mmCIF file of C-alpha atoms in Angstrom:
data_model
loop_
_atom_site.group_PDB
_atom_site.id
_atom_site.type_symbol
_atom_site.label_atom_id
_atom_site.label_comp_id
_atom_site.label_asym_id
_atom_site.label_seq_id
_atom_site.Cartn_x
_atom_site.Cartn_y
_atom_site.Cartn_z
ATOM 1 C CA PRO A 1 6.843 14.087 31.068
ATOM 2 C CA GLY A 2 5.019 11.130 32.752
ATOM 3 C CA LYS A 3 1.546 11.977 31.072
ATOM 4 C CA THR A 4 -0.151 9.305 29.940
ATOM 5 C CA TYR A 5 -1.132 10.357 26.161
ATOM 6 C CA VAL A 6 -2.797 8.467 23.422
ATOM 7 C CA MET A 7 -1.794 9.032 19.557
ATOM 8 C CA LYS A 8 -5.042 8.378 17.315
ATOM 9 C CA GLY A 9 -4.999 8.226 13.433
ATOM 10 C CA VAL A 10 -6.945 7.699 10.565
ATOM 11 C CA LEU A 11 -6.318 7.067 6.869
ATOM 12 C CA MET A 12 -7.955 9.341 4.824
ATOM 13 C CA THR A 13 -7.895 9.722 1.014
ATOM 14 C CA SER A 14 -5.974 11.991 -1.464
ATOM 15 C CA ALA A 15 -9.677 14.120 -1.406
ATOM 16 C CA GLY A 16 -9.663 14.143 2.373
ATOM 17 C CA ASN A 17 -12.410 11.909 3.026
ATOM 18 C CA ALA A 18 -11.772 8.736 5.414
ATOM 19 C CA MET A 19 -10.723 6.061 4.180
ATOM 20 C CA MET A 20 -13.240 2.708 4.498
ATOM 21 C CA VAL A 21 -12.808 -0.649 4.255
ATOM 22 C CA ASN A 22 -15.620 -2.694 4.853
ATOM 23 C CA GLY A 23 -17.691 -0.136 6.140
ATOM 24 C CA LYS A 24 -15.235 0.690 8.950
ATOM 25 C CA THR A 25 -12.810 3.503 9.235
ATOM 26 C CA ILE A 26 -9.183 2.414 9.307
ATOM 27 C CA THR A 27 -7.840 4.020 12.708
ATOM 28 C CA ALA A 28 -5.040 2.995 15.120
ATOM 29 C CA SER A 29 -3.603 4.186 18.153
ATOM 30 C CA THR A 30 -0.840 4.304 20.450
ATOM 31 C CA GLU A 31 -0.904 4.568 23.585
ATOM 32 C CA PHE A 32 2.847 6.053 25.650
ATOM 33 C CA VAL A 33 3.722 7.506 28.649
ATOM 34 C CA SER A 34 6.080 10.929 27.949
ATOM 35 C CA THR A 35 9.545 11.105 29.574
ATOM 36 C CA THR A 36 10.541 13.880 27.182
ATOM 37 C CA PRO A 37 9.115 16.975 26.177
ATOM 38 C CA ASP A 38 9.840 15.940 22.848
ATOM 39 C CA GLY A 39 10.288 12.248 21.120
ATOM 40 C CA THR A 40 8.094 10.147 18.778
ATOM 41 C CA VAL A 41 5.838 6.964 18.848
ATOM 42 C CA ASP A 42 5.345 4.741 15.941
ATOM 43 C CA VAL A 43 1.319 3.795 15.266
ATOM 44 C CA ALA A 44 0.514 0.968 13.107
ATOM 45 C CA PHE A 45 -2.053 0.589 11.211
ATOM 46 C CA ASN A 46 -3.340 -3.083 10.210
ATOM 47 C CA PHE A 47 -6.382 -3.509 7.689
ATOM 48 C CA ASP A 48 -6.643 -5.492 4.674
ATOM 49 C CA ALA A 49 -5.434 -3.310 1.742
ATOM 50 C CA SER A 50 -6.248 -5.757 -1.011
ATOM 51 C CA GLU A 51 -9.378 -4.300 -2.292
ATOM 52 C CA ILE A 52 -8.020 -0.348 -2.658
ATOM 53 C CA GLY A 53 -5.132 -1.188 -4.396
ATOM 54 C CA GLY A 54 -4.406 2.298 -6.914
ATOM 55 C CA ARG A 55 -4.724 4.992 -4.214
ATOM 56 C CA LYS A 56 -3.254 7.505 -2.074
ATOM 57 C CA LEU A 57 -3.394 7.528 2.103
ATOM 58 C CA VAL A 58 -2.588 10.414 3.771
ATOM 59 C CA VAL A 59 -2.818 9.644 7.581
ATOM 60 C CA TYR A 60 -4.282 12.750 10.172
ATOM 61 C CA GLU A 61 -2.805 12.288 13.784
ATOM 62 C CA TYR A 62 -4.379 13.298 17.004
ATOM 63 C CA LEU A 63 -2.376 13.404 20.289
ATOM 64 C CA GLU A 64 -5.030 13.423 23.237
ATOM 65 C CA LEU A 65 -4.277 13.768 26.879
ATOM 66 C CA ASP A 66 -7.358 12.689 29.304
ATOM 67 C CA GLY A 67 -9.852 11.815 26.070
ATOM 68 C CA ASN A 68 -9.177 15.383 24.843
ATOM 69 C CA THR A 69 -7.235 16.633 21.841
ATOM 70 C CA VAL A 70 -4.460 18.641 22.321
ATOM 71 C CA ALA A 71 -2.773 18.474 19.593
ATOM 72 C CA SER A 72 -3.070 17.521 15.385
ATOM 73 C CA HIS A 73 -1.515 17.086 12.631
ATOM 74 C CA THR A 74 -4.134 17.081 9.743
ATOM 75 C CA ASP A 75 -2.792 18.439 6.478
ATOM 76 C CA ILE A 76 -3.818 16.340 3.303
ATOM 77 C CA SER A 77 -0.848 17.390 1.272
ATOM 78 C CA ASP A 78 2.101 16.165 3.429
ATOM 79 C CA THR A 79 3.929 14.243 1.600
ATOM 80 C CA ASP A 80 5.362 12.798 4.810
ATOM 81 C CA GLN A 81 2.380 11.346 5.646
ATOM 82 C CA THR A 82 1.435 9.921 2.253
ATOM 83 C CA VAL A 83 1.480 6.405 1.460
ATOM 84 C CA TYR A 84 0.477 4.773 -2.059
ATOM 85 C CA VAL A 85 -0.582 1.607 -2.538
ATOM 86 C CA PRO A 86 -0.482 0.715 -6.604
ATOM 87 C CA LYS A 87 -2.654 -1.639 -8.344
ATOM 88 C CA LEU A 88 -1.636 -3.993 -11.114
ATOM 89 C CA ARG A 89 -3.277 -5.928 -13.392
ATOM 90 C CA THR A 90 -1.415 -8.096 -16.228
ATOM 91 C CA THR A 91 -2.391 -9.637 -19.220
ATOM 92 C CA ILE A 92 0.238 -12.614 -20.724
ATOM 93 C CA PHE A 93 0.058 -13.610 -24.574
ATOM 94 C CA ASP A 94 2.264 -15.573 -26.739
ATOM 95 C CA SER A 95 4.107 -13.465 -29.237
ATOM 96 C CA GLU A 96 3.703 -15.405 -32.300
ATOM 97 C CA ASN A 97 0.110 -15.511 -32.521
ATOM 98 C CA GLY A 98 -0.624 -12.935 -30.125
ATOM 99 C CA SER A 99 -3.330 -15.314 -28.206
ATOM 100 C CA HIS A 100 -3.529 -16.727 -24.191
ATOM 101 C CA ASN A 101 -2.309 -20.499 -26.066
ATOM 102 C CA SER A 102 1.578 -20.987 -26.673
ATOM 103 C CA ALA A 103 3.132 -24.321 -28.905
ATOM 104 C CA ALA A 104 4.661 -26.422 -26.518
ATOM 105 C CA ASP A 105 7.932 -25.306 -28.575
ATOM 106 C CA GLU A 106 11.583 -25.242 -27.472
ATOM 107 C CA ASP A 107 12.277 -21.949 -27.751
ATOM 108 C CA ILE A 108 9.315 -19.647 -26.947
ATOM 109 C CA THR A 109 8.379 -15.911 -26.180
ATOM 110 C CA LEU A 110 5.885 -14.939 -23.812
ATOM 111 C CA ILE A 111 4.850 -10.978 -23.595
ATOM 112 C CA ASP A 112 3.007 -9.926 -19.779
ATOM 113 C CA THR A 113 1.672 -6.474 -20.378
ATOM 114 C CA VAL A 114 1.729 -5.080 -17.106
ATOM 115 C CA ARG A 115 -1.232 -2.343 -16.156
ATOM 116 C CA TYR A 116 -0.678 -0.058 -12.622
ATOM 117 C CA ASN A 117 -2.449 2.563 -11.059
ATOM 118 C CA GLY A 118 -1.949 4.659 -7.938
ATOM 119 C CA VAL A 119 2.242 5.182 -8.182
ATOM 120 C CA GLU A 120 3.576 7.554 -7.393
ATOM 121 C CA ILE A 121 5.226 9.726 -10.083
ATOM 122 C CA GLY A 122 8.274 10.728 -10.713
ATOM 123 C CA ARG A 123 9.422 7.566 -8.690
ATOM 124 C CA ARG A 124 11.505 4.805 -10.369
ATOM 125 C CA TYR A 125 10.101 1.320 -10.162
ATOM 126 C CA THR A 126 10.808 -2.152 -11.644
ATOM 127 C CA VAL A 127 8.363 -4.791 -12.596
ATOM 128 C CA VAL A 128 9.868 -8.203 -11.566
ATOM 129 C CA GLY A 129 7.529 -11.164 -13.390
ATOM 130 C CA THR A 130 7.482 -14.879 -12.156
ATOM 131 C CA LEU A 131 6.194 -17.489 -14.882
ATOM 132 C CA VAL A 132 4.423 -20.088 -12.169
ATOM 133 C CA ASP A 133 3.489 -23.676 -13.249
ATOM 134 C CA ASN A 134 -0.619 -23.739 -12.610
ATOM 135 C CA GLU A 135 -0.536 -27.503 -11.600
ATOM 136 C CA THR A 136 2.322 -26.846 -9.131
ATOM 137 C CA GLY A 137 2.831 -23.955 -7.882
ATOM 138 C CA ASN A 138 6.387 -23.726 -8.777
ATOM 139 C CA ALA A 139 8.354 -20.874 -10.896
ATOM 140 C CA LEU A 140 9.403 -22.259 -14.263
ATOM 141 C CA LEU A 141 13.536 -21.614 -14.602
ATOM 142 C CA ASP A 142 15.181 -20.669 -17.775
ATOM 143 C CA ASP A 143 17.905 -23.017 -18.896
ATOM 144 C CA ALA A 144 19.545 -19.746 -20.262
#
């Protein structure tokens, strides 16, 4: 107790390689002073995940005291250290003609096919779609 530690984390791919975004390894650290022999500390990773959709990431963590690693946790299969970054792609079409063009009729049905990558197997997900007017940016409302 009373010593200053640094908890460092490195995001890894599920293959055990450091995750790179824009040519840089994704790391984070938190400095803290221990007040008890046991405790917790948060390490916040802030990065642009827009290009890594469909990936499973695992965090490796290292506890340092005076610049020396005194403990580490580097288990690539630890589910508590794993986060999924799903990726979605969609294609919408008119159910009557199968194209991206639809008639301005009173009652139409559009089908949006959603393809997903990188989700956690066995977990229940809900897909929610919103039809947006391209010119106004406003959501379209169903009169029903």
